[in-house]
Each structure stands twice: as structure tokens, then as C-alpha cells.
mmCIF file of C-alpha atoms and ligand atoms in Angstrom:
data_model
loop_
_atom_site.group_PDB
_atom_site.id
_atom_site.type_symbol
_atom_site.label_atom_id
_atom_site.label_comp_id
_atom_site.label_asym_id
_atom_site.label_seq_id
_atom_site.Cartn_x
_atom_site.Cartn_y
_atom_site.Cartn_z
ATOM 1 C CA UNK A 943 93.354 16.981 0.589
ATOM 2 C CA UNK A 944 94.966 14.711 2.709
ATOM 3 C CA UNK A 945 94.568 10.990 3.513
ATOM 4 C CA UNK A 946 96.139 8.827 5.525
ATOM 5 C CA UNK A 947 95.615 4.950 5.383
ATOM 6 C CA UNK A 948 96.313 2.890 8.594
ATOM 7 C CA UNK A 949 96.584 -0.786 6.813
ATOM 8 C CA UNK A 950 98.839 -3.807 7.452
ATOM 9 C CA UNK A 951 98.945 -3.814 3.748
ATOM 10 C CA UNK A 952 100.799 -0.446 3.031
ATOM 11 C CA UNK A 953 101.907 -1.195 -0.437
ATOM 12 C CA UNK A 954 98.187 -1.669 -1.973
ATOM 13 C CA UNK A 955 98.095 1.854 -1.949
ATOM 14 C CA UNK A 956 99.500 2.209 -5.234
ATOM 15 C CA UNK A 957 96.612 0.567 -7.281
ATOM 16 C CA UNK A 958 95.210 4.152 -6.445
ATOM 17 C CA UNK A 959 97.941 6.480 -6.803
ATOM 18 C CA UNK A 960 99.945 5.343 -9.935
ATOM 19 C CA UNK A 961 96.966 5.284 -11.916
ATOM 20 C CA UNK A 962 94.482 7.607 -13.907
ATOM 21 C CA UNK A 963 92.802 10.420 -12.717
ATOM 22 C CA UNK A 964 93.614 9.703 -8.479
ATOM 23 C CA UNK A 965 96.977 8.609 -9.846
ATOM 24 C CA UNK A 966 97.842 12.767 -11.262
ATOM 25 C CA UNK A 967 95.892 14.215 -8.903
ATOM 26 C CA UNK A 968 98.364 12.572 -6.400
ATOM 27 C CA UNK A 969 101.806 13.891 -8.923
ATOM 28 C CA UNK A 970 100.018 17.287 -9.143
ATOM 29 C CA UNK A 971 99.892 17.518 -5.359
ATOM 30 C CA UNK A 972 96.034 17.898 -5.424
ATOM 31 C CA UNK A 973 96.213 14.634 -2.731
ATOM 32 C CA UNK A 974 98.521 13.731 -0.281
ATOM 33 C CA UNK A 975 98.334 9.294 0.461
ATOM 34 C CA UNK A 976 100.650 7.988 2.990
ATOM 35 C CA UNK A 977 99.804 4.503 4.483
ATOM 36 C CA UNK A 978 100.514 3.577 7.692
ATOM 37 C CA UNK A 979 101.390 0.133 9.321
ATOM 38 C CA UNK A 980 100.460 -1.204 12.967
ATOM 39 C CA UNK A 981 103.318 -4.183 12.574
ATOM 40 C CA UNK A 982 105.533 -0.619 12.305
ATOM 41 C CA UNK A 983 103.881 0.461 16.285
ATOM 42 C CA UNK A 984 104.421 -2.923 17.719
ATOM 43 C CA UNK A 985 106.497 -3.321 20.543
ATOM 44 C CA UNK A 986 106.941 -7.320 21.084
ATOM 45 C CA UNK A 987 109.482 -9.490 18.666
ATOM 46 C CA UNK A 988 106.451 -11.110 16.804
ATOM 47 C CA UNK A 989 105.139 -7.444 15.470
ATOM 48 C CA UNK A 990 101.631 -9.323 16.591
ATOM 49 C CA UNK A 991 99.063 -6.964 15.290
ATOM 50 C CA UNK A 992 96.104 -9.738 15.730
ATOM 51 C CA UNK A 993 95.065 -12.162 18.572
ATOM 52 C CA UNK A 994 92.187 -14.851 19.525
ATOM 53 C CA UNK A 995 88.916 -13.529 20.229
ATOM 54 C CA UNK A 996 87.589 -13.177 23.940
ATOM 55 C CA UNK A 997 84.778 -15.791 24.154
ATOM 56 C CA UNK A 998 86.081 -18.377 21.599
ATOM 57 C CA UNK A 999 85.141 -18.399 17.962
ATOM 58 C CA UNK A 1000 86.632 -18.212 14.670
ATOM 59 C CA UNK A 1001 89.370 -15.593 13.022
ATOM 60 C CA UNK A 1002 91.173 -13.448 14.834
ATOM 61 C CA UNK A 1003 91.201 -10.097 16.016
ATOM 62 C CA UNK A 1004 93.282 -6.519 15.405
ATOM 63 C CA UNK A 1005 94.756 -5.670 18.733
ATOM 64 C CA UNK A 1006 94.082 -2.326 20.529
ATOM 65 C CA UNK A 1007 97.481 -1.164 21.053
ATOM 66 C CA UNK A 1008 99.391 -1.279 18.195
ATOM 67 C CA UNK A 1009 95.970 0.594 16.533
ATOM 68 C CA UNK A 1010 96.182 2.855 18.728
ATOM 69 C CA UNK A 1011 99.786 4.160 19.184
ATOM 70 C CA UNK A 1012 99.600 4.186 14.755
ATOM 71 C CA UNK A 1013 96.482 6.474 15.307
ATOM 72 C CA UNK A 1014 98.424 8.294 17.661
ATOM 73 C CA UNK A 1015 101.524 8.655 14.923
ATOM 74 C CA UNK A 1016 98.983 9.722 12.250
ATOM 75 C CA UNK A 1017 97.334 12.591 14.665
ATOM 76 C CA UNK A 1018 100.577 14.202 15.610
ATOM 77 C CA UNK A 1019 101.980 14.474 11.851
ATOM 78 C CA UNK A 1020 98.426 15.218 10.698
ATOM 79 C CA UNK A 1021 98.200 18.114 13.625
ATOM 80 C CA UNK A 1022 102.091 19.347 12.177
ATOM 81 C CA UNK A 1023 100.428 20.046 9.043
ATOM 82 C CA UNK A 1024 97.781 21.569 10.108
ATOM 83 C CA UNK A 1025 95.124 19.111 8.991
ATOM 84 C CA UNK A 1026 92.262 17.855 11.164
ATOM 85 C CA UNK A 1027 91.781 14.397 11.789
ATOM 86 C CA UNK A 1028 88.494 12.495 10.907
ATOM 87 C CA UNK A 1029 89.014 8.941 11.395
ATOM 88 C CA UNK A 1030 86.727 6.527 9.328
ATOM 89 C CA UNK A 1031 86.885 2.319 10.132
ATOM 90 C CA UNK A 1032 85.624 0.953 6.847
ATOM 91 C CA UNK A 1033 83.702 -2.005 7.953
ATOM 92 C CA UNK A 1034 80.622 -4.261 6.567
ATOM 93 C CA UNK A 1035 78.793 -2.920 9.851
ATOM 94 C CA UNK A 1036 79.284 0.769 8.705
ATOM 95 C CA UNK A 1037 76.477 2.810 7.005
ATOM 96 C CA UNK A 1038 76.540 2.047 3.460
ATOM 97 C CA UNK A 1039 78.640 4.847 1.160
ATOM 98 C CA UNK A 1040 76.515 7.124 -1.084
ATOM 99 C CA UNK A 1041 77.693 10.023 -3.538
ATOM 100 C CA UNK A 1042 75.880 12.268 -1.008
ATOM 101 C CA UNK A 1043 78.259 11.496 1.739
ATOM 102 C CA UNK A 1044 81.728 11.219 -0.422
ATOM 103 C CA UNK A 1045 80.659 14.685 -1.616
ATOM 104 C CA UNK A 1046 80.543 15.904 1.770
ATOM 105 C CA UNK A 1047 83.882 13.917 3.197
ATOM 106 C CA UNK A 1048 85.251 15.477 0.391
ATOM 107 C CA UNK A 1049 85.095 19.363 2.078
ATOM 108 C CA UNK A 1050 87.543 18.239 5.038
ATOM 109 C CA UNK A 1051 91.190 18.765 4.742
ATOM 110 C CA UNK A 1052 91.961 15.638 5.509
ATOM 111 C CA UNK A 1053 90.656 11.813 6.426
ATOM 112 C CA UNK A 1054 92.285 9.030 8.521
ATOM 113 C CA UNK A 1055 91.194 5.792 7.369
ATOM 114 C CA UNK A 1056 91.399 2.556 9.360
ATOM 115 C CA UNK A 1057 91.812 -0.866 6.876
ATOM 116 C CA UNK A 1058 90.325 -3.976 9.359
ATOM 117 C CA UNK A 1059 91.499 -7.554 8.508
ATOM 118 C CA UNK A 1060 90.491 -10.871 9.644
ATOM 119 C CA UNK A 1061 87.528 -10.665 11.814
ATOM 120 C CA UNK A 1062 87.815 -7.159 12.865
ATOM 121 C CA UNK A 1063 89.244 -4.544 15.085
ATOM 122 C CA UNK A 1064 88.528 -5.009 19.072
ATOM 123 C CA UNK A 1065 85.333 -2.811 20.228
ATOM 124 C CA UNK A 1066 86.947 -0.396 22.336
ATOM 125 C CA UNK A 1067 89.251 1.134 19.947
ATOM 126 C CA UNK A 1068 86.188 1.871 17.600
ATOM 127 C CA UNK A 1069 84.472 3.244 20.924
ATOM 128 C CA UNK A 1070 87.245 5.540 21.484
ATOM 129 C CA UNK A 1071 88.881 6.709 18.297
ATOM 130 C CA UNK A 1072 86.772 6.323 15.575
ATOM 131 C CA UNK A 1073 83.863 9.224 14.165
ATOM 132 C CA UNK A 1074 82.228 7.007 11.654
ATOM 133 C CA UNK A 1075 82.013 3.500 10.087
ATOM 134 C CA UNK A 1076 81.684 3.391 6.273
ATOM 135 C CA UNK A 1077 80.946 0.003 4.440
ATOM 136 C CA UNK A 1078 80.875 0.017 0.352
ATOM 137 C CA UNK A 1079 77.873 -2.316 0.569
ATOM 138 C CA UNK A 1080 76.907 -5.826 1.090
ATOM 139 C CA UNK A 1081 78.906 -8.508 0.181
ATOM 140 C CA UNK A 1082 81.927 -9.898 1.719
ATOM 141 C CA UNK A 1083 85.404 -8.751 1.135
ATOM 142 C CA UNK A 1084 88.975 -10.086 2.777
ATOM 143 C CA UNK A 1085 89.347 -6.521 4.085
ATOM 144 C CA UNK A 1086 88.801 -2.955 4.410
ATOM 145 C CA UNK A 1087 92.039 -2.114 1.838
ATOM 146 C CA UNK A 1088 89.893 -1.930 -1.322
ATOM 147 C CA UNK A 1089 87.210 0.123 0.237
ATOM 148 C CA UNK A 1090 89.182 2.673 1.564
ATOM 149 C CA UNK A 1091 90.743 3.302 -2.040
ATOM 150 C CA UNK A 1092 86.944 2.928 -3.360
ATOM 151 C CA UNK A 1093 86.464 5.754 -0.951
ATOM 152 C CA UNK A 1094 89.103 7.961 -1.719
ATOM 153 C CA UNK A 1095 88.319 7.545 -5.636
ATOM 154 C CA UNK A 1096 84.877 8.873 -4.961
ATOM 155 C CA UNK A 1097 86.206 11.696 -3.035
ATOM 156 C CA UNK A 1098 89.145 12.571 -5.274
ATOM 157 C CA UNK A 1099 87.310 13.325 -8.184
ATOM 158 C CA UNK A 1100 84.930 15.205 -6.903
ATOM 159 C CA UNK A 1101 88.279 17.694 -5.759
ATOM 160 C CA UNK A 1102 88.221 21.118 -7.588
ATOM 161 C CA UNK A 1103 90.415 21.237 -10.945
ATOM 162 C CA UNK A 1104 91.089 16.971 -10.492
ATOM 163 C CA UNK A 1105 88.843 15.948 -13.064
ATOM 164 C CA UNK A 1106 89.374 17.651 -16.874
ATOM 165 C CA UNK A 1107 86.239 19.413 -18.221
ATOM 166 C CA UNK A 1108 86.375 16.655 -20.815
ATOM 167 C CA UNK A 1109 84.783 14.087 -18.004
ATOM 168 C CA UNK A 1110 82.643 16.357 -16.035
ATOM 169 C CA UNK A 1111 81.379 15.606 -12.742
ATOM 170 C CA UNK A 1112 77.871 17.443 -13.299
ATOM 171 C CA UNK A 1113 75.755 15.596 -15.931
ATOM 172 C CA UNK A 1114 76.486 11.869 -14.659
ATOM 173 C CA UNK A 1115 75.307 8.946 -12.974
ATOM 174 C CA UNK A 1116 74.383 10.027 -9.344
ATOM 175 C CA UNK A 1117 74.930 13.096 -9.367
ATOM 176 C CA UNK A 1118 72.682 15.080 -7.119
ATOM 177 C CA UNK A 1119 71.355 16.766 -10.137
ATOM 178 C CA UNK A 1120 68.483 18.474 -8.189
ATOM 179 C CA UNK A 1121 66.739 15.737 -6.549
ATOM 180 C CA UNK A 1122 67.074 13.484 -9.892
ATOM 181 C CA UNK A 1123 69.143 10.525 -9.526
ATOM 182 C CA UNK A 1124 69.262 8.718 -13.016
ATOM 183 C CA UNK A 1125 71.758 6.032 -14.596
ATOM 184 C CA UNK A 1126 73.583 7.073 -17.068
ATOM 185 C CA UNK A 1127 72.001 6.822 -21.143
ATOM 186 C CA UNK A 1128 74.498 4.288 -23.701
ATOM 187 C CA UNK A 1129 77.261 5.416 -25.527
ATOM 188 C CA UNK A 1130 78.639 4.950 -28.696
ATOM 189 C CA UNK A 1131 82.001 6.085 -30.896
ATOM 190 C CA UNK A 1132 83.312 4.943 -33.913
ATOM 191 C CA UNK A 1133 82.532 2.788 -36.416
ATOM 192 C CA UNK A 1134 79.127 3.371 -36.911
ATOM 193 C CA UNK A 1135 79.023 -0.465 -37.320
ATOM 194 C CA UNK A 1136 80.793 -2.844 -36.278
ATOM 195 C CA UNK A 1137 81.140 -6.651 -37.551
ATOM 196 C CA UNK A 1138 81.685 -5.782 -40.899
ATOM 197 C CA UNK A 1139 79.605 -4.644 -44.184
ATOM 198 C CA UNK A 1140 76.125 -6.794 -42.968
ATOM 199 C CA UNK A 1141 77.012 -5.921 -38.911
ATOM 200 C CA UNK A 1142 73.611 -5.348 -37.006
ATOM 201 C CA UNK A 1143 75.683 -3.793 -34.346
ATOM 202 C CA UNK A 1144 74.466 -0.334 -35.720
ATOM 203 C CA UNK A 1145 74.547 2.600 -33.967
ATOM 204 C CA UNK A 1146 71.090 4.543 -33.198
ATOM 205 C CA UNK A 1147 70.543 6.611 -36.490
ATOM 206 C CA UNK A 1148 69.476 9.673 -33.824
ATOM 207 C CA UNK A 1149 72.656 9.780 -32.926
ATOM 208 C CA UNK A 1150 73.886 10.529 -36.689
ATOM 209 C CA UNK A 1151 71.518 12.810 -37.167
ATOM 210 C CA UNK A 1152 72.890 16.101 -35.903
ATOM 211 C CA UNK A 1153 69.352 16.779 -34.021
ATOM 212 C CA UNK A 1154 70.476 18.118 -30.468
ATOM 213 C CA UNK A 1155 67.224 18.391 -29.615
ATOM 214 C CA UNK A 1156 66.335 15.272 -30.295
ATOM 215 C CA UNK A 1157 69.546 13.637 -29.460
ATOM 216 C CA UNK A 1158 69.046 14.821 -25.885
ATOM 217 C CA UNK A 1159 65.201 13.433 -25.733
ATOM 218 C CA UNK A 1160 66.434 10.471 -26.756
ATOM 219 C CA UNK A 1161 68.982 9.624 -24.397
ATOM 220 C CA UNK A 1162 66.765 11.537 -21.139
ATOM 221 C CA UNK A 1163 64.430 8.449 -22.096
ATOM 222 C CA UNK A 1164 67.214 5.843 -22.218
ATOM 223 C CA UNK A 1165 68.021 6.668 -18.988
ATOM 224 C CA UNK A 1166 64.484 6.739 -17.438
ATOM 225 C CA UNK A 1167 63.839 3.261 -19.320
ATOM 226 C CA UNK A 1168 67.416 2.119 -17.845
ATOM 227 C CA UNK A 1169 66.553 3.480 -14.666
ATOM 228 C CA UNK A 1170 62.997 2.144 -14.210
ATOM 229 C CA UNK A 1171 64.283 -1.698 -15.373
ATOM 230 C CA UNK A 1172 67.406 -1.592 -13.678
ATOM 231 C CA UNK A 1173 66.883 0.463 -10.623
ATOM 232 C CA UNK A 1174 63.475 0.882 -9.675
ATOM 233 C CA UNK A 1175 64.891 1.698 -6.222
ATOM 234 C CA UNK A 1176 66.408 5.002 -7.428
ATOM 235 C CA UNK A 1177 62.807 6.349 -8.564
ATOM 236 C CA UNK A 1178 60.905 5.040 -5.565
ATOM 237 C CA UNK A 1179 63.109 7.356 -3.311
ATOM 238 C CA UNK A 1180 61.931 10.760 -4.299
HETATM 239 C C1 9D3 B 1517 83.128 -13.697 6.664
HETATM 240 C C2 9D3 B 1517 83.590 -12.980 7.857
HETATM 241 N N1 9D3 B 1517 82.443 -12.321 8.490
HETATM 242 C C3 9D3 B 1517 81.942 -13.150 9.592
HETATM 243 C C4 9D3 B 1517 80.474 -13.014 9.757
HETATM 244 C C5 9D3 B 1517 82.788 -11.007 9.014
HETATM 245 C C6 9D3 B 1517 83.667 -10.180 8.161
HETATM 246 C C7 9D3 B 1517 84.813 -9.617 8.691
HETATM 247 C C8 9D3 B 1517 85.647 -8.837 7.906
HETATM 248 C C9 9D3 B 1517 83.385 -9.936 6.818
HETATM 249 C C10 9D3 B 1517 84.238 -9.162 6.031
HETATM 250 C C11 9D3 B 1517 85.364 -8.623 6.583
HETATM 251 C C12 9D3 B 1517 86.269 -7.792 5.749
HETATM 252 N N2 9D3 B 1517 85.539 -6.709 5.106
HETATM 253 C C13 9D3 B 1517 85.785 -5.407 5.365
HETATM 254 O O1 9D3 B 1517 86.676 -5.113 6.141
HETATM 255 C C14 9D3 B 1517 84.952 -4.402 4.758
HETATM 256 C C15 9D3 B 1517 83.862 -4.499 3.843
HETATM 257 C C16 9D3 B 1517 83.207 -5.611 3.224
HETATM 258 O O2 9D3 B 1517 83.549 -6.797 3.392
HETATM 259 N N3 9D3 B 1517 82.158 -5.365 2.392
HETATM 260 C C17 9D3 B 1517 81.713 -4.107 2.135
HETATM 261 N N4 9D3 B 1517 82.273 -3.042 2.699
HETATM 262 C C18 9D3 B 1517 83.340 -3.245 3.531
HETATM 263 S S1 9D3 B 1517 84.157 -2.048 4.337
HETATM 264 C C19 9D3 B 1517 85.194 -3.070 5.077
#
């Protein structure tokens, strides 16, 4: 799968691909991540990519032109390769991301992402170029960088052959497991305890016990009690 990342912070794309699991499914070639900058499709000495709002007000805004000639860049190498061209503007008035919809992003061949900074991007290049606006919920961030790559780690993983069968993608946290949407149960490894000789940090003896059955019940009520206490919202839904 292909992405393509139009930010005027190019660079922060390597928090995603030199690291972990995105980080060798980009060396493997699973992923293709090339970031793109508007200062790069300017055409004035200033490489102005932002300007005052119309109307008055704080911040400033990302200028039509220079979006739109990148955009333009990004289509005709995406076309070349034979990749279609989805275009996503992650931005706090975008529906908010769920598993459901990275799942489904992650069937295309390929994504074009748009990165907004300072107040935004004008109206009429969302109007014209872009299919969908994706925020990654509500609070405030300094920009649309760290979504995107919150994105594309949501979508990556779910890729065929990315993840090992050592972290499988099927008994977890939201998955769509059915119509069951549970958090995950708690984990333990070694020691079984920890703080020394008289450490209460114990692990649950059901976990030593070598019951499957009973391990499973266990942990099946973890998460419903986790669930119900932490996210009542997830069981009210179905
Ligand atoms: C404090 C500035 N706000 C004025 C009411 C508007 C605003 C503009 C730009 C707030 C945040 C941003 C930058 N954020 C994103 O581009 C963004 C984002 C986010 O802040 N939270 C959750 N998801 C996303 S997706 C893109």
C-alpha cells in the first residue's frame, strides 16, 4: 500500500517508518511513505505556504495554490504507478477515526493525506480536492502530522503478512470480533512476584495454574469488568 503525506513538516515522517512493526513493513516493501512539501510548489521568493484570514481573526491560513499544485504532483506520480488517489484532510472537524473505518481505508492501494497547520487549510481546496475529513478525536493538537502517522499505524497493521502471528490482529482490543467490542484483559510475565521475597505484587494464581479453561473465563470477565468500569460506552452501543 501506498501513502503519500502532503506536510510542511516532511521529515516527521520517520517517527513512523524507522520504527517497529510500520518501520519493517516499510524495509520489506509492504508500504510505500513519501512526504510531500507545499514550500517545495511555491512559486514566490518567500515559499509562503500560509496567509491572514479573510474577515480578520487569529492564526493564519494554508494557501490554495501551493496545496493544490502539491496535490497535483502527488496525483500524476500516484497515476504513474498505477495507484488511485483518495485524499484524506486530517482535521479536528473530520469524523472521528474508528477501527471500522482504518480497516476499510486499509483495502485501497493507496491514500493521499493532507497535514493542516496553523488554523487550517482555505475552504475551497477542501471543497474541491478532498473525499473525506478524518480527526483522531477531541482534543487539540499543533497539527495534522501526528494524526496522519496515527492513521497509517492503524492501517498498516492491519496489512496482510505485516504483523507476526506472535501479535495477532484477531483476539484484541477493538477488533470487530462479531459485534463484541471489549478492552483488552491484564497481562502478566515473569517474576511471578515482584518486590522481593514479601512482594504483594503477585500474579493471579489462575494464571499458574495450567487451567485453560479457566484461564480463559477468567480473563473474558476481566475484560467485561474492565469494559463495564472503564467504557460503559462500548457496551451501550450494541
Ligand atoms: C486552537 C485552534 N483552534 C481554534 C478554535 C482550531 C484548531 C486548528 C488546528 C485546532 C487544532 C488544529 C490542529 N489540529 C489538527 O490539525 C488535527 C487534529 C486535532 O487537533 N485533534 C484531533 N484530530 C486532529 S486531525 C488534525
Amino acid at each position: 500500500m501506498r501513502f503519500d503525506l502532503i506536510t510542511i513538516f516532511p521529515e516527521i515522517l520517520k517517527a513512523l517508518t524507522s520504527y517497529g512493526v510500520t518501520g519493517r513493513a516499510v524495509e520489506r516493501g509492504q508500504v510505500e511513505v513519501k512526504g510531500w512539501n507545499p514550500r517545495d510548489y511555491t512559486t514566490d521568493g518567500y515559499r509562503r505556504v500560509d496567509d491572514r484570514p479573510y474577515g480578520g481573526g487569529p492564526g493564519m491560513v494554508m494557501l490554495y495554490e501551493p496545496l493544490k499544485r502539491t496535490i497535483d504532483a502527488v496525483r500524476r506520480e500516484q497515476s504513474g504507478a498505477g495507484v488511485t488517489s483518495h485524499l484524506i484532510y486530517l482535521s479536528p472537524q473530520g469524523k472521528p477515526l474508528t477501527q471500522q473505518r482504518a480497516s476499510e481505508i486499509s483495502k485501497m492501494d493507496g491514500v493521499i493525506m493532507l497535514a493542516g497547520r496553523y488554523e487550517g487549510v482555505d475552504e475551497r481546496l477542501i471543497e474541491a480536492e478532498v473525499d473525506e475529513e478524518i480527526s483522531i478525536g477531541d482534543y487539540v493538537l499543533s497539527g495534522g502530522e501526528l494524526p496522519a502517522m496515527v492513521l497509517m499505524d492503524s492501517i498498516i497493521r492491519l496489512l496482510p503478512g505485516v504483523l507476526g502471528h506472535a501479535d495477532s490482529v484477531i483476539e484484541e482490543s477493538f477488533s470487530t470480533l462479531g459485534s463484541e467490542i471489549l478492552l483488552d484483559y491484564p497481562h502478566y510475565s515473569r517474576p511471578e512476584k515482584v518486590n522481593g521475597e514479601d512482594g504483594v505484587e503477585k500474579v493471579p494464581e489462575v494464571l499458574l495454574s495450567g487451567d485453560h479453561k479457566k484461564i480463559a473465563k477468567w480473563r473474558r470477565i476481566q475484560a467485561e469488568n474492565r469494559t463495564t468500569n472503564r467504557r460503559p460506552d462500548l457496551l451501550l452501543h450494541k
